[in-house]
Amino acid sequence: MACPAMAASPEIPTQLSVGGMFAQADWVVKTVMIGLVIASIITWTVFIAKSIELRRARQEAEGLLAGLNAARSLSALPTETAADELVAHARAEISQSAEALHDRDGLKERIISRLERHEALVSRRMTQGVTILATIGATAPFVGLFGTVWGIMNAFIGIAEKQTTNLSVVAPGIAEALLATALGLVAAIPAVVIYNHFARQIAAHRAIVSDSSATLLRLVSRDLSRGTLQAEGD
């Protein structure tokens, strides 16, 4: 004869789809899932936008470096290269030091200071939006784990309330918990991989900018040695 508890127990759910698990989840678990989905969307949005930005910046930086390497003096720079922000900083310092061009070391130090500030500005521009990937990669697994713990807690509460360990009671809460864990990993793993990819790309871009600064400083040094360096307007 069947046990009364087993006879009265509901049937085991057969449709534990992602949508179904989300629909029957507790509001806390739902909030966790929605937050992780939003974090994943942000990750891929940053990836697309930053990839386009870095590709364009890399092409411009390589073009500037090629133009600087091809020139023999500051006055012989191509028009496109001469209009670059890096060259503008050097020209601005030369213009402001028009009456002190004889102080070669002092002029070089001031130009180096401007170029270093420009490199720092470029670095800040390139890292904008990237740090959020590190935040998502570090926190998403723990957010998913919180949803997991909450879902398992609900499963045990269901067992206690219905006085049964039937799978139909335990399965939904466990499934919700596992889904929260999976979403946490789905959000975290791409964020970490993409962040590391961008870190390498930004480091490579900064190296090109640094090479351009060094090349520009050599042009200024040559003009100083030749005595041909002039402030704009002279």
PDB file of C-alpha atoms in Angstrom:
ATOM      1  CA  MET A   1       0.000   0.000   0.000  1.00  0.00           C
ATOM      2  CA  ALA A   2       1.362   3.412  -0.996  1.00  0.00           C
ATOM      3  CA  CYS A   3       2.434   5.831   1.651  1.00  0.00           C
ATOM      4  CA  PRO A   4      -0.061   8.722   2.097  1.00  0.00           C
ATOM      5  CA  ALA A   5       2.689  11.297   1.800  1.00  0.00           C
ATOM      6  CA  MET A   6       3.818   9.825  -1.528  1.00  0.00           C
ATOM      7  CA  ALA A   7       0.278   9.470  -2.808  1.00  0.00           C
ATOM      8  CA  ALA A   8      -0.480  13.110  -2.080  1.00  0.00           C
ATOM      9  CA  SER A   9       2.788  14.443  -3.453  1.00  0.00           C
ATOM     10  CA  PRO A  10       2.632  16.376  -6.698  1.00  0.00           C
ATOM     11  CA  GLU A  11       4.182  15.126  -9.875  1.00  0.00           C
ATOM     12  CA  ILE A  12       7.774  15.900 -10.663  1.00  0.00           C
ATOM     13  CA  PRO A  13       7.951  18.986 -12.921  1.00  0.00           C
ATOM     14  CA  THR A  14       9.064  18.110 -16.438  1.00  0.00           C
ATOM     15  CA  GLN A  15       9.453  21.600 -17.925  1.00  0.00           C
ATOM     16  CA  LEU A  16      12.412  23.135 -16.122  1.00  0.00           C
ATOM     17  CA  SER A  17      13.364  25.487 -18.956  1.00  0.00           C
ATOM     18  CA  VAL A  18      15.367  28.653 -18.362  1.00  0.00           C
ATOM     19  CA  GLY A  19      12.249  30.766 -18.779  1.00  0.00           C
ATOM     20  CA  GLY A  20      10.232  28.504 -16.549  1.00  0.00           C
ATOM     21  CA  MET A  21      12.850  28.510 -13.799  1.00  0.00           C
ATOM     22  CA  PHE A  22      13.071  32.285 -13.953  1.00  0.00           C
ATOM     23  CA  ALA A  23       9.293  32.671 -13.819  1.00  0.00           C
ATOM     24  CA  GLN A  24       8.908  30.541 -10.711  1.00  0.00           C
ATOM     25  CA  ALA A  25      12.000  31.904  -8.939  1.00  0.00           C
ATOM     26  CA  ASP A  26      11.856  33.963  -5.780  1.00  0.00           C
ATOM     27  CA  TRP A  27      11.991  37.747  -6.321  1.00  0.00           C
ATOM     28  CA  VAL A  28      15.487  37.900  -4.819  1.00  0.00           C
ATOM     29  CA  VAL A  29      16.778  35.268  -7.224  1.00  0.00           C
ATOM     30  CA  LYS A  30      15.011  37.033 -10.093  1.00  0.00           C
ATOM     31  CA  THR A  31      16.747  40.284  -9.163  1.00  0.00           C
ATOM     32  CA  VAL A  32      20.109  38.515  -9.117  1.00  0.00           C
ATOM     33  CA  MET A  33      19.464  36.946 -12.519  1.00  0.00           C
ATOM     34  CA  ILE A  34      18.362  40.240 -14.076  1.00  0.00           C
ATOM     35  CA  GLY A  35      21.416  41.999 -12.664  1.00  0.00           C
ATOM     36  CA  LEU A  36      23.743  39.361 -14.099  1.00  0.00           C
ATOM     37  CA  VAL A  37      22.089  39.534 -17.510  1.00  0.00           C
ATOM     38  CA  ILE A  38      22.498  43.333 -17.497  1.00  0.00           C
ATOM     39  CA  ALA A  39      26.156  42.917 -16.509  1.00  0.00           C
ATOM     40  CA  SER A  40      26.672  40.535 -19.421  1.00  0.00           C
ATOM     41  CA  ILE A  41      25.063  42.996 -21.841  1.00  0.00           C
ATOM     42  CA  ILE A  42      27.322  45.777 -20.526  1.00  0.00           C
ATOM     43  CA  THR A  43      30.377  43.557 -21.034  1.00  0.00           C
ATOM     44  CA  TRP A  44      29.648  42.900 -24.695  1.00  0.00           C
ATOM     45  CA  THR A  45      28.652  46.519 -25.318  1.00  0.00           C
ATOM     46  CA  VAL A  46      31.976  47.715 -23.910  1.00  0.00           C
ATOM     47  CA  PHE A  47      33.784  45.080 -25.976  1.00  0.00           C
ATOM     48  CA  ILE A  48      32.271  46.272 -29.264  1.00  0.00           C
ATOM     49  CA  ALA A  49      32.583  50.003 -28.548  1.00  0.00           C
ATOM     50  CA  LYS A  50      36.112  49.790 -27.139  1.00  0.00           C
ATOM     51  CA  SER A  51      37.339  47.528 -29.934  1.00  0.00           C
ATOM     52  CA  ILE A  52      36.277  50.116 -32.511  1.00  0.00           C
ATOM     53  CA  GLU A  53      37.809  52.958 -30.479  1.00  0.00           C
ATOM     54  CA  LEU A  54      41.137  51.176 -29.945  1.00  0.00           C
ATOM     55  CA  ARG A  55      41.406  50.124 -33.582  1.00  0.00           C
ATOM     56  CA  ARG A  56      40.880  53.702 -34.740  1.00  0.00           C
ATOM     57  CA  ALA A  57      43.294  55.099 -32.139  1.00  0.00           C
ATOM     58  CA  ARG A  58      45.921  52.484 -33.058  1.00  0.00           C
ATOM     59  CA  GLN A  59      45.742  53.420 -36.738  1.00  0.00           C
ATOM     60  CA  GLU A  60      46.077  57.132 -35.927  1.00  0.00           C
ATOM     61  CA  ALA A  61      49.005  56.519 -33.564  1.00  0.00           C
ATOM     62  CA  GLU A  62      50.831  54.369 -36.108  1.00  0.00           C
ATOM     63  CA  GLY A  63      50.268  57.023 -38.786  1.00  0.00           C
ATOM     64  CA  LEU A  64      51.664  59.719 -36.478  1.00  0.00           C
ATOM     65  CA  LEU A  65      54.737  57.635 -35.655  1.00  0.00           C
ATOM     66  CA  ALA A  66      55.382  56.971 -39.347  1.00  0.00           C
ATOM     67  CA  GLY A  67      55.091  60.692 -40.142  1.00  0.00           C
ATOM     68  CA  LEU A  68      57.484  61.639 -37.344  1.00  0.00           C
ATOM     69  CA  ASN A  69      60.031  59.017 -38.398  1.00  0.00           C
ATOM     70  CA  ALA A  70      59.922  60.229 -42.008  1.00  0.00           C
ATOM     71  CA  ALA A  71      60.570  63.903 -41.152  1.00  0.00           C
ATOM     72  CA  ARG A  72      64.066  65.401 -40.782  1.00  0.00           C
ATOM     73  CA  SER A  73      62.941  68.438 -38.811  1.00  0.00           C
ATOM     74  CA  LEU A  74      59.920  69.823 -37.005  1.00  0.00           C
ATOM     75  CA  SER A  75      59.173  72.224 -39.861  1.00  0.00           C
ATOM     76  CA  ALA A  76      59.198  69.375 -42.393  1.00  0.00           C
ATOM     77  CA  LEU A  77      56.363  67.434 -40.794  1.00  0.00           C
ATOM     78  CA  PRO A  78      53.450  66.466 -43.079  1.00  0.00           C
ATOM     79  CA  THR A  79      50.325  68.570 -42.590  1.00  0.00           C
ATOM     80  CA  GLU A  80      48.338  65.726 -41.025  1.00  0.00           C
ATOM     81  CA  THR A  81      51.161  64.872 -38.631  1.00  0.00           C
ATOM     82  CA  ALA A  82      51.773  68.514 -37.696  1.00  0.00           C
ATOM     83  CA  ALA A  83      48.102  68.873 -36.733  1.00  0.00           C
ATOM     84  CA  ASP A  84      48.272  66.056 -34.174  1.00  0.00           C
ATOM     85  CA  GLU A  85      47.714  66.880 -30.506  1.00  0.00           C
ATOM     86  CA  LEU A  86      51.145  65.527 -29.524  1.00  0.00           C
ATOM     87  CA  VAL A  87      52.943  67.868 -31.935  1.00  0.00           C
ATOM     88  CA  ALA A  88      50.701  70.740 -30.831  1.00  0.00           C
ATOM     89  CA  HIS A  89      51.945  70.330 -27.246  1.00  0.00           C
ATOM     90  CA  ALA A  90      55.575  70.571 -28.374  1.00  0.00           C
ATOM     91  CA  ARG A  91      54.886  73.589 -30.583  1.00  0.00           C
ATOM     92  CA  ALA A  92      52.990  75.303 -27.755  1.00  0.00           C
ATOM     93  CA  GLU A  93      55.967  74.954 -25.425  1.00  0.00           C
ATOM     94  CA  ILE A  94      58.372  76.167 -28.102  1.00  0.00           C
ATOM     95  CA  SER A  95      56.128  79.187 -28.696  1.00  0.00           C
ATOM     96  CA  GLN A  96      55.932  79.998 -24.983  1.00  0.00           C
ATOM     97  CA  SER A  97      59.716  79.588 -24.685  1.00  0.00           C
ATOM     98  CA  ALA A  98      60.461  81.776 -27.701  1.00  0.00           C
ATOM     99  CA  GLU A  99      62.778  84.006 -25.689  1.00  0.00           C
ATOM    100  CA  ALA A 100      64.609  81.090 -24.071  1.00  0.00           C
ATOM    101  CA  LEU A 101      65.393  78.809 -27.006  1.00  0.00           C
ATOM    102  CA  HIS A 102      69.088  79.126 -26.153  1.00  0.00           C
ATOM    103  CA  ASP A 103      68.411  77.130 -22.951  1.00  0.00           C
ATOM    104  CA  ARG A 104      68.309  73.763 -24.695  1.00  0.00           C
ATOM    105  CA  ASP A 105      68.166  71.570 -21.610  1.00  0.00           C
ATOM    106  CA  GLY A 106      65.425  73.655 -20.028  1.00  0.00           C
ATOM    107  CA  LEU A 107      63.362  73.584 -23.210  1.00  0.00           C
ATOM    108  CA  LYS A 108      63.749  69.814 -23.542  1.00  0.00           C
ATOM    109  CA  GLU A 109      62.668  69.284 -19.942  1.00  0.00           C
ATOM    110  CA  ARG A 110      59.553  71.399 -20.429  1.00  0.00           C
ATOM    111  CA  ILE A 111      58.647  69.589 -23.643  1.00  0.00           C
ATOM    112  CA  ILE A 112      59.188  66.207 -21.970  1.00  0.00           C
ATOM    113  CA  SER A 113      56.884  67.306 -19.141  1.00  0.00           C
ATOM    114  CA  ARG A 114      54.154  68.215 -21.636  1.00  0.00           C
ATOM    115  CA  LEU A 115      54.572  64.966 -23.553  1.00  0.00           C
ATOM    116  CA  GLU A 116      54.398  62.904 -20.357  1.00  0.00           C
ATOM    117  CA  ARG A 117      51.158  64.654 -19.381  1.00  0.00           C
ATOM    118  CA  HIS A 118      49.807  63.899 -22.861  1.00  0.00           C
ATOM    119  CA  GLU A 119      50.699  60.207 -22.501  1.00  0.00           C
ATOM    120  CA  ALA A 120      48.929  60.096 -19.121  1.00  0.00           C
ATOM    121  CA  LEU A 121      45.847  61.709 -20.686  1.00  0.00           C
ATOM    122  CA  VAL A 122      45.846  59.175 -23.522  1.00  0.00           C
ATOM    123  CA  SER A 123      46.101  56.352 -20.977  1.00  0.00           C
ATOM    124  CA  ARG A 124      43.105  57.677 -19.040  1.00  0.00           C
ATOM    125  CA  ARG A 125      41.083  57.979 -22.236  1.00  0.00           C
ATOM    126  CA  MET A 126      41.888  54.436 -23.275  1.00  0.00           C
ATOM    127  CA  THR A 127      40.993  52.918 -19.904  1.00  0.00           C
ATOM    128  CA  GLN A 128      37.619  54.665 -19.659  1.00  0.00           C
ATOM    129  CA  GLY A 129      34.909  52.006 -19.634  1.00  0.00           C
ATOM    130  CA  VAL A 130      37.387  49.147 -19.291  1.00  0.00           C
ATOM    131  CA  THR A 131      37.605  49.110 -15.497  1.00  0.00           C
ATOM    132  CA  ILE A 132      33.936  48.151 -15.272  1.00  0.00           C
ATOM    133  CA  LEU A 133      34.896  44.832 -16.863  1.00  0.00           C
ATOM    134  CA  ALA A 134      37.247  44.125 -13.972  1.00  0.00           C
ATOM    135  CA  THR A 135      34.444  44.946 -11.546  1.00  0.00           C
ATOM    136  CA  ILE A 136      32.027  42.604 -13.317  1.00  0.00           C
ATOM    137  CA  GLY A 137      34.609  39.831 -13.525  1.00  0.00           C
ATOM    138  CA  ALA A 138      35.390  40.094  -9.818  1.00  0.00           C
ATOM    139  CA  THR A 139      31.854  40.420  -8.453  1.00  0.00           C
ATOM    140  CA  ALA A 140      29.598  38.435 -10.818  1.00  0.00           C
ATOM    141  CA  PRO A 141      30.565  34.981  -9.421  1.00  0.00           C
ATOM    142  CA  PHE A 142      29.781  36.137  -5.890  1.00  0.00           C
ATOM    143  CA  VAL A 143      26.477  37.679  -6.956  1.00  0.00           C
ATOM    144  CA  GLY A 144      25.588  34.398  -8.635  1.00  0.00           C
ATOM    145  CA  LEU A 145      26.649  32.544  -5.498  1.00  0.00           C
ATOM    146  CA  PHE A 146      24.306  34.716  -3.460  1.00  0.00           C
ATOM    147  CA  GLY A 147      21.452  33.696  -5.759  1.00  0.00           C
ATOM    148  CA  THR A 148      22.531  30.074  -5.373  1.00  0.00           C
ATOM    149  CA  VAL A 149      22.480  30.227  -1.587  1.00  0.00           C
ATOM    150  CA  TRP A 150      19.101  31.935  -1.609  1.00  0.00           C
ATOM    151  CA  GLY A 151      17.629  29.340  -3.977  1.00  0.00           C
ATOM    152  CA  ILE A 152      18.911  26.426  -1.903  1.00  0.00           C
ATOM    153  CA  MET A 153      17.554  28.084   1.228  1.00  0.00           C
ATOM    154  CA  ASN A 154      14.127  28.275  -0.429  1.00  0.00           C
ATOM    155  CA  ALA A 155      14.399  24.597  -1.338  1.00  0.00           C
ATOM    156  CA  PHE A 156      14.988  23.632   2.294  1.00  0.00           C
ATOM    157  CA  ILE A 157      12.134  25.869   3.399  1.00  0.00           C
ATOM    158  CA  GLY A 158       9.876  24.027   0.941  1.00  0.00           C
ATOM    159  CA  ILE A 159      10.976  20.701   2.397  1.00  0.00           C
ATOM    160  CA  ALA A 160      10.237  21.886   5.920  1.00  0.00           C
ATOM    161  CA  GLU A 161       6.803  23.309   5.035  1.00  0.00           C
ATOM    162  CA  LYS A 162       5.583  20.260   3.075  1.00  0.00           C
ATOM    163  CA  GLN A 163       7.209  17.680   5.335  1.00  0.00           C
ATOM    164  CA  THR A 164       8.555  15.745   2.369  1.00  0.00           C
ATOM    165  CA  THR A 165      11.819  15.263   0.511  1.00  0.00           C
ATOM    166  CA  ASN A 166      10.061  14.502  -2.737  1.00  0.00           C
ATOM    167  CA  LEU A 167      12.038  15.644  -5.793  1.00  0.00           C
ATOM    168  CA  SER A 168       9.114  17.761  -6.985  1.00  0.00           C
ATOM    169  CA  VAL A 169       9.570  19.953  -3.919  1.00  0.00           C
ATOM    170  CA  VAL A 170      13.370  20.156  -3.982  1.00  0.00           C
ATOM    171  CA  ALA A 171      14.019  20.366  -7.734  1.00  0.00           C
ATOM    172  CA  PRO A 172      12.683  23.875  -8.531  1.00  0.00           C
ATOM    173  CA  GLY A 173      14.730  25.614  -5.824  1.00  0.00           C
ATOM    174  CA  ILE A 174      17.890  23.701  -6.727  1.00  0.00           C
ATOM    175  CA  ALA A 175      17.337  24.472 -10.420  1.00  0.00           C
ATOM    176  CA  GLU A 176      16.957  28.184  -9.684  1.00  0.00           C
ATOM    177  CA  ALA A 177      20.127  28.093  -7.626  1.00  0.00           C
ATOM    178  CA  LEU A 178      22.107  26.415 -10.401  1.00  0.00           C
ATOM    179  CA  LEU A 179      20.759  28.880 -12.961  1.00  0.00           C
ATOM    180  CA  ALA A 180      21.960  31.820 -10.841  1.00  0.00           C
ATOM    181  CA  THR A 181      25.393  30.195 -10.615  1.00  0.00           C
ATOM    182  CA  ALA A 182      25.501  29.649 -14.374  1.00  0.00           C
ATOM    183  CA  LEU A 183      24.522  33.268 -15.099  1.00  0.00           C
ATOM    184  CA  GLY A 184      27.229  34.468 -12.716  1.00  0.00           C
ATOM    185  CA  LEU A 185      29.841  32.527 -14.668  1.00  0.00           C
ATOM    186  CA  VAL A 186      28.408  33.646 -18.009  1.00  0.00           C
ATOM    187  CA  ALA A 187      28.819  37.260 -16.899  1.00  0.00           C
ATOM    188  CA  ALA A 188      32.209  36.881 -15.211  1.00  0.00           C
ATOM    189  CA  ILE A 189      34.268  34.751 -17.607  1.00  0.00           C
ATOM    190  CA  PRO A 190      33.888  36.949 -20.740  1.00  0.00           C
ATOM    191  CA  ALA A 191      34.434  40.088 -18.639  1.00  0.00           C
ATOM    192  CA  VAL A 192      37.781  38.800 -17.342  1.00  0.00           C
ATOM    193  CA  VAL A 193      38.931  37.609 -20.778  1.00  0.00           C
ATOM    194  CA  ILE A 194      37.921  40.859 -22.484  1.00  0.00           C
ATOM    195  CA  TYR A 195      39.512  42.976 -19.735  1.00  0.00           C
ATOM    196  CA  ASN A 196      42.841  41.169 -20.153  1.00  0.00           C
ATOM    197  CA  HIS A 197      42.595  41.562 -23.933  1.00  0.00           C
ATOM    198  CA  PHE A 198      42.029  45.307 -23.621  1.00  0.00           C
ATOM    199  CA  ALA A 199      44.842  45.619 -21.057  1.00  0.00           C
ATOM    200  CA  ARG A 200      47.272  44.235 -23.651  1.00  0.00           C
ATOM    201  CA  GLN A 201      45.853  46.431 -26.411  1.00  0.00           C
ATOM    202  CA  ILE A 202      46.085  49.573 -24.276  1.00  0.00           C
ATOM    203  CA  ALA A 203      49.666  48.741 -23.249  1.00  0.00           C
ATOM    204  CA  ALA A 204      50.614  48.352 -26.917  1.00  0.00           C
ATOM    205  CA  HIS A 205      48.938  51.659 -27.772  1.00  0.00           C
ATOM    206  CA  ARG A 206      50.746  53.441 -24.951  1.00  0.00           C
ATOM    207  CA  ALA A 207      54.039  52.065 -26.273  1.00  0.00           C
ATOM    208  CA  ILE A 208      53.351  53.586 -29.691  1.00  0.00           C
ATOM    209  CA  VAL A 209      52.476  56.952 -28.118  1.00  0.00           C
ATOM    210  CA  SER A 210      55.676  56.786 -26.074  1.00  0.00           C
ATOM    211  CA  ASP A 211      57.701  56.042 -29.227  1.00  0.00           C
ATOM    212  CA  SER A 212      56.059  59.017 -30.935  1.00  0.00           C
ATOM    213  CA  SER A 213      56.980  61.284 -28.017  1.00  0.00           C
ATOM    214  CA  ALA A 214      60.608  60.125 -28.158  1.00  0.00           C
ATOM    215  CA  THR A 215      60.743  60.621 -31.930  1.00  0.00           C
ATOM    216  CA  LEU A 216      59.245  64.106 -31.639  1.00  0.00           C
ATOM    217  CA  LEU A 217      61.792  65.021 -28.963  1.00  0.00           C
ATOM    218  CA  ARG A 218      64.598  63.898 -31.290  1.00  0.00           C
ATOM    219  CA  LEU A 219      63.280  66.215 -33.993  1.00  0.00           C
ATOM    220  CA  VAL A 220      63.302  69.131 -31.549  1.00  0.00           C
ATOM    221  CA  SER A 221      66.817  68.203 -30.443  1.00  0.00           C
ATOM    222  CA  ARG A 222      68.053  68.128 -34.060  1.00  0.00           C
ATOM    223  CA  ASP A 223      66.563  71.527 -34.764  1.00  0.00           C
ATOM    224  CA  LEU A 224      68.177  72.914 -31.618  1.00  0.00           C
ATOM    225  CA  SER A 225      71.553  71.517 -32.632  1.00  0.00           C
ATOM    226  CA  ARG A 226      71.185  73.001 -36.122  1.00  0.00           C
ATOM    227  CA  GLY A 227      69.962  76.299 -34.721  1.00  0.00           C
ATOM    228  CA  THR A 228      66.881  76.138 -36.950  1.00  0.00           C
ATOM    229  CA  LEU A 229      64.236  75.782 -34.259  1.00  0.00           C
ATOM    230  CA  GLN A 230      61.789  78.689 -34.354  1.00  0.00           C
ATOM    231  CA  ALA A 231      58.603  79.507 -32.502  1.00  0.00           C
ATOM    232  CA  GLU A 232      55.453  79.768 -34.600  1.00  0.00           C
ATOM    233  CA  GLY A 233      55.011  83.223 -36.007  1.00  0.00           C
ATOM    234  CA  ASP A 234      58.759  83.985 -36.123  1.00  0.00           C
TER     235      ASP A 234
END
